[in-house]
Amino acid sequence: MERVMYSEIKSTPLVWGLLVLLGVFVAAAGAVVLYIEHHGHIVTGMNNQIVWGLPHVFAIFLIVAASGALNIASIGSVFGKLAYKPLSRLSALLAIALLVGGLAVLVLDLGRPDRLIVAMTTFNFTSIFTWNILLYTGFIAIVGIYLYTQMARRIPAHIVKAAGMAAFIWRLILTTGTGSIFGWLVARQAYDAAIMAPLFIVMSFATGMAIFLLVIMGASRLSGRVFGAELRTRLARLLAIFIAALLYFTAIQHLTNLYAAEHSAVEAFILRDGGIYTTLFWGLQVLAGGLVPMAILFHPTLGSRAGMVVLSAILVVIGGFAQLYVIVIGGQAFPLDIFPGYEVSSSFADGVINAYSPSMLELTLGFGGVALALAITVLGLKILRILPNSLSDVTVAENG
Amino acid sequence: MKRLFIIAMMTGLMATPMLGGETYPDVPKASGNPHPEGSTYWRINHPDLLKHGRDMTVHEGARNTTASLSDCITCHAVNGPDAKPVTIVSDQHFCRTCHEYAAVKIDCFQCHASVPEEQGQAHLMFKEPTTDGLDVLLSYLQRVSP
Amino acid sequence: MKIPGCGQTQKGADMHRRNFLKTGAALATISLAPGVTLMAMGQGVGAAANPNARWGLLIDAGKCPVDCSACVTACSQEHGWENTGLDTDPQWIRKVTVKDPDTGYTNSLPVMCQHCEDPPCVDVCPTGASFKRADGIVLVDRHTCIGCRYCMMACPYKARSFVHEPVTGQKTTSPRGVGTVEGCNLCVHKIDRGDATTACVEACTATGNNAMIFGDLNDPDSDISKALAAYPSIELRGDLGLNLGVRYQNI
């Protein structure tokens, strides 16, 4: 079996240009944060009804994708599929980069981001948020160690495997924690479901794989290295399976809610009467983000074409984003049911569907997080030996 | 020779902060009784006392702590040109005179009122003195002993 | 200090020893005094939160007219907040109108933080800023609040508001500022100074409607306990099993 050779990508003008562009987005997000902190959240579109908005959708998407991006490394290290081993380093780097980007958006949207020290030192262990803080920081550390074991010389294979196993288990707990942020809320009809945690885990599989595919194909283009069709098709097929699993869990979530009379109102809202949320659910989440890419990727000829794989991956990312928008914001748009059976009205938006119009500030903050994640990835590829020299079909076949 | 000249210039430049402006802020005098422990004690310890006092007030409802922010600003209120106390917006505010000199940012007054309540100092005059002496010390030690 | 010379040796040595003792004692006092005084300062004059009490409200919706919002006005004046109708304005207590769509029956009642025994907001707060006092009052320690708004997501009664813009002119007894979360705190400052009532209950009594009672739920002789024992009352969203401190009658 050939030894896989990794090397840094060369600093071409394209790479520099990309970094400058990403830097502009990150700087813009920084300016937005200072503006929001000075003027208060009144300048955003969030209010007392829609408490968590677009920044939280971006943040949760990036965090969920981060844990999913680690999947590819886990398939190599934990499940022993040798063909995926050359991808492990990029998988670990991408996982860290996406998590840092997501955390940045989450932390900078706090009402008092200057009190981050308080959040890092005062813990309330009945709160899943507290556990998430520990899980997220621990993830960065564990995946960092895992990456180190892969890159350092003369580390025995069983140590690498142990680190990979630890990272794999940690990421499952982390995504469970992220899903439980919603699943453990009894107050709102759209949440309060045990299936939230498994749903988020499967969402991480799908979106993580999609983003990884886009990044590896982009990185190959950027560095002029070969990414063979064999490996690409394998990853694409895996993505199709993950999409199928995600559609299954989504179906179970909504079917169960429809059956329970107390939750049927929110289901009618999301599935039929919700306007933007209904459009996002059926159009972007199920159709464009689920059924279409799944059909493409399972198709024998379409699924092996590079352009179609890229398109499918982009659709899955959009679909995952739409799913989180429906969950996070749609779940808040639907009013709390404090007086079951009654029609309610008040001066505090009781009993009405809450409107939300995201501001440019929130979009800029969200994009800044994405840009940060991509910038860390590009820098990592440039500074460290992350990308294999060749992932052509010949090399992959030799690696087993 | 040239090197010596450069070194002398740099040393001279290092001394300029001492030459420019006031060396100590002009802290306004307070009304009411002076602290028995002295100003130096309060200058050094007020962050810890305020922090401890606020935890006791918020979590246990103990309102009569010696370091109560509203009591502080009642005695240390500085009157502006209209003979009414100035808020934190004015740089004559008692807390700002020192904190701007020390370049230590405080965010107390994002939430707390920076001027005393309308009733003024009357309620301080009738405020019960805190118990002093050995009892306090003993009960404190009892509270914190493991 | 005199340098000991001839004929002055004994006196000089004594002076030396004396100065040393004085300086030494002074140093010791200075280093110990802050600690001792700090400890003395630390002893507040008795905690006011009585762990044997559990403060609560009883609201008789039958006595609450649709067009009266005295409780809301009183609360906003007591604590210095204002709701002008913007989505971002806070509202610690609000009048809710309920209507049965089948029968047309209409009623109105005030809704505020229900001061649960097992509050979801306390469970989810990452820093522990949302907490329950020993006497059952649920409130936010704004010093520790980082403004994550998770408690607002978790509250089944939409009791909490987020402060969306910088605040000026705060009441001394009710500090509030941008970036933190707030809600009804059962007028803790009034309870702690012995008023034994809240602003909303005071206002309701002043209008003559007498729809709200404040009292100690743990005291069987209090007005509220006797009223709860005599007439049926319900908790909002009782199915959640939160054991609320606010009870309603005649909704």
Coordinates of C-alpha atoms in Angstrom, one line a residue, chain C:
Chain C
M1 CA 16.5 59.4 63.7
K2 CA 19.4 60.4 66.0
I3 CA 22.5 58.4 65.3
P4 CA 23.6 57.1 68.7
G5 CA 26.7 59.0 69.9
C6 CA 28.7 59.1 73.2
G7 CA 26.4 59.3 76.2
Q8 CA 23.4 58.7 74.2
T9 CA 24.0 55.0 73.3
Q10 CA 21.3 53.6 75.7
K11 CA 18.7 56.0 74.7
G12 CA 19.5 55.6 71.1
A13 CA 19.1 51.8 71.3
D14 CA 15.8 52.2 73.1
M15 CA 14.6 54.6 70.4
H16 CA 15.7 52.1 67.8
R17 CA 13.8 49.3 69.5
R18 CA 10.7 51.4 70.0
N19 CA 10.6 52.6 66.4
F20 CA 11.0 49.0 65.3
L21 CA 8.1 47.9 67.5
K22 CA 5.9 50.8 66.4
T23 CA 6.6 50.2 62.7
G24 CA 6.2 46.5 63.1
A25 CA 2.9 46.9 64.8
A26 CA 1.7 49.4 62.3
L27 CA 2.7 47.1 59.4
A28 CA 0.9 44.2 61.0
T29 CA -2.2 46.2 61.6
I30 CA -2.3 47.5 58.0
S31 CA -1.9 44.1 56.6
L32 CA -4.5 42.5 58.9
A33 CA -7.0 45.3 59.1
P34 CA -8.3 45.1 55.6
G35 CA -8.9 41.5 56.1
V36 CA -10.7 41.9 59.4
T37 CA -12.7 44.9 58.3
L38 CA -13.5 43.1 55.0
M39 CA -14.9 40.3 57.0
A40 CA -16.9 42.7 59.2
M41 CA -18.2 44.4 56.1
G42 CA -19.2 41.1 54.6
Q43 CA -21.7 40.5 57.4
G44 CA -24.9 42.1 56.0
V45 CA -27.5 42.9 58.5
G46 CA -29.4 39.7 58.2
A47 CA -30.7 38.2 55.0
A48 CA -34.2 39.3 54.1
A49 CA -35.3 36.4 51.9
N50 CA -37.2 34.2 54.3
P51 CA -36.8 30.5 53.3
N52 CA -40.0 29.6 55.2
A53 CA -42.1 31.9 53.1
R54 CA -43.3 31.3 49.6
W55 CA -44.7 34.5 48.0
G56 CA -47.5 34.2 45.5
L57 CA -50.5 35.9 43.9
L58 CA -54.1 35.0 43.6
I59 CA -55.9 36.6 40.7
D60 CA -59.7 36.5 40.5
A61 CA -60.4 37.0 36.8
G62 CA -64.1 37.4 37.5
K63 CA -63.3 40.7 39.3
C64 CA -61.0 41.9 36.5
P65 CA -62.7 44.4 34.1
V66 CA -61.7 44.2 30.4
D67 CA -60.9 47.9 30.2
C68 CA -58.8 48.2 33.4
S69 CA -55.0 48.0 33.3
A70 CA -54.1 49.6 36.6
C71 CA -51.8 46.7 37.4
V72 CA -49.8 47.2 34.2
T73 CA -49.5 51.0 34.7
A74 CA -48.5 50.6 38.3
C75 CA -45.8 48.0 37.5
S76 CA -44.4 50.1 34.7
Q77 CA -44.2 53.2 36.9
E78 CA -42.7 51.3 39.8
H79 CA -39.9 49.7 37.8
G80 CA -39.4 52.3 35.1
W81 CA -40.3 50.4 31.9
E82 CA -42.7 51.4 29.2
N83 CA -44.5 49.5 26.4
T84 CA -45.4 51.8 23.6
G85 CA -46.5 49.0 21.3
L86 CA -43.1 48.2 19.6
D87 CA -42.2 44.6 19.3
T88 CA -39.0 45.3 21.2
D89 CA -40.6 47.0 24.1
P90 CA -40.6 45.2 27.4
Q91 CA -43.7 44.1 29.2
W92 CA -43.4 42.6 32.7
I93 CA -47.2 42.2 33.2
R94 CA -49.9 42.4 30.6
K95 CA -53.6 42.2 30.3
V96 CA -54.7 39.2 28.3
T97 CA -58.2 38.9 26.8
V98 CA -59.4 35.4 26.3
K99 CA -62.4 34.4 24.3
D100 CA -64.0 31.0 23.8
P101 CA -64.5 30.7 20.1
D102 CA -67.4 28.3 20.4
T103 CA -69.5 30.1 23.0
G104 CA -68.4 33.7 22.7
Y105 CA -67.6 34.0 26.4
T106 CA -64.9 36.7 27.0
N107 CA -62.8 37.5 30.0
S108 CA -59.7 39.4 30.8
L109 CA -56.9 38.8 33.3
P110 CA -53.3 39.9 34.0
V111 CA -50.5 37.6 33.1
M112 CA -46.9 37.9 34.5
C113 CA -44.1 35.7 35.6
Q114 CA -45.8 32.8 37.4
H115 CA -42.9 32.2 39.8
C116 CA -42.8 28.5 39.3
E117 CA -41.5 26.1 41.9
D118 CA -39.6 24.3 39.2
P119 CA -38.9 27.1 36.7
P120 CA -37.8 26.1 33.2
C121 CA -36.0 29.4 32.9
V122 CA -33.8 28.6 35.9
D123 CA -33.0 25.2 34.4
V124 CA -31.8 26.6 31.1
C125 CA -29.9 29.6 32.2
P126 CA -26.2 28.9 31.4
T127 CA -24.7 31.2 34.0
G128 CA -27.3 30.7 36.7
A129 CA -28.4 34.4 36.4
S130 CA -32.1 33.3 36.3
F131 CA -32.6 31.9 39.8
K132 CA -35.2 31.3 42.4
R133 CA -34.7 33.0 45.8
A134 CA -35.2 31.2 49.0
D135 CA -38.7 32.7 49.4
G136 CA -39.8 31.5 46.0
I137 CA -39.4 34.6 43.9
V138 CA -37.9 33.9 40.5
L139 CA -35.8 36.7 39.1
V140 CA -32.8 37.6 37.0
D141 CA -29.4 38.5 38.5
R142 CA -28.6 41.1 35.9
H143 CA -24.9 41.2 36.9
T144 CA -24.5 37.6 35.7
C145 CA -26.9 37.7 32.7
I146 CA -25.1 37.4 29.4
G147 CA -28.2 38.1 27.3
C148 CA -28.4 34.8 25.6
R149 CA -32.3 34.8 25.8
Y150 CA -32.5 31.1 26.3
C151 CA -34.8 31.7 29.3
M152 CA -37.2 33.6 27.0
M153 CA -37.3 30.6 24.8
A154 CA -37.9 28.3 27.7
C155 CA -40.7 30.2 29.5
P156 CA -44.1 28.8 28.8
Y157 CA -45.8 32.1 29.8
K158 CA -43.7 34.6 27.8
A159 CA -42.9 36.3 31.1
R160 CA -39.5 37.6 30.2
S161 CA -38.5 40.6 28.1
F162 CA -35.1 41.5 26.6
V163 CA -33.8 45.0 26.9
H164 CA -33.2 46.0 23.3
E165 CA -31.8 49.5 23.8
P166 CA -29.7 51.5 26.3
V167 CA -31.8 52.7 29.3
T168 CA -31.5 56.0 31.1
G169 CA -33.3 57.4 34.1
Q170 CA -33.7 54.1 35.9
K171 CA -35.4 53.8 39.2
T172 CA -32.9 53.4 42.0
T173 CA -34.8 50.4 43.3
S174 CA -35.2 48.7 40.0
P175 CA -31.9 48.7 38.0
R176 CA -32.3 47.7 34.4
G177 CA -30.0 48.0 31.4
V178 CA -29.4 47.0 27.8
G179 CA -28.5 43.5 26.8
T180 CA -30.0 41.7 29.8
V181 CA -33.3 39.9 30.3
E182 CA -35.9 41.0 32.8
G183 CA -39.3 40.1 34.1
C184 CA -41.7 40.4 37.0
N185 CA -39.8 40.0 40.2
L186 CA -42.8 40.2 42.6
C187 CA -41.5 43.7 43.6
V188 CA -38.6 42.2 45.6
H189 CA -37.5 45.6 46.7
K190 CA -40.9 46.3 48.3
I191 CA -41.0 42.8 49.9
D192 CA -37.5 43.3 51.3
R193 CA -38.3 46.6 52.9
G194 CA -41.4 45.1 54.5
D195 CA -44.3 46.5 52.3
A196 CA -45.8 42.9 52.1
T197 CA -47.4 43.7 48.8
T198 CA -46.6 44.4 45.1
A199 CA -47.2 47.5 43.0
C200 CA -49.8 45.7 40.9
V201 CA -51.8 44.4 43.9
E202 CA -51.7 47.8 45.5
A203 CA -53.0 49.4 42.3
C204 CA -55.7 46.8 41.9
T205 CA -56.9 47.3 45.5
A206 CA -56.9 51.1 45.0
T207 CA -59.2 50.8 42.0
G208 CA -61.7 48.9 44.2
N209 CA -61.7 45.8 42.0
N210 CA -59.7 43.8 44.5
A211 CA -59.0 41.2 41.9
M212 CA -55.5 40.4 43.1
I213 CA -54.2 39.1 46.4
F214 CA -50.6 38.9 47.4
G215 CA -49.4 36.7 50.3
D216 CA -47.4 33.9 51.7
L217 CA -48.5 30.6 50.3
N218 CA -46.8 28.7 53.1
D219 CA -48.7 30.5 55.8
P220 CA -52.1 28.8 56.3
D221 CA -53.4 32.0 58.0
S222 CA -52.6 34.4 55.2
D223 CA -55.5 35.9 53.1
I224 CA -54.2 34.2 50.0
S225 CA -54.0 30.7 51.6
K226 CA -57.5 31.1 53.0
A227 CA -58.9 32.2 49.7
L228 CA -57.1 29.3 47.9
A229 CA -58.5 26.8 50.4
A230 CA -62.1 28.2 50.1
Y231 CA -62.5 28.5 46.3
P232 CA -61.2 26.5 43.4
S233 CA -58.2 27.9 41.6
I234 CA -56.1 26.8 38.6
E235 CA -52.6 27.1 37.4
L236 CA -52.0 28.3 33.8
R237 CA -50.7 25.4 31.8
G238 CA -51.1 23.1 34.8
D239 CA -50.3 20.1 32.6
L240 CA -46.6 21.2 32.8
G241 CA -46.5 20.4 36.5
L242 CA -44.5 23.5 37.5
N243 CA -46.3 24.2 40.7
L244 CA -46.8 27.9 40.2
G245 CA -46.8 30.7 42.7
V246 CA -49.5 32.6 40.8
R247 CA -53.0 31.1 40.8
Y248 CA -56.1 32.1 39.0
Q249 CA -59.8 31.9 39.8
N250 CA -62.9 32.3 37.6
I251 CA -61.2 32.4 34.2

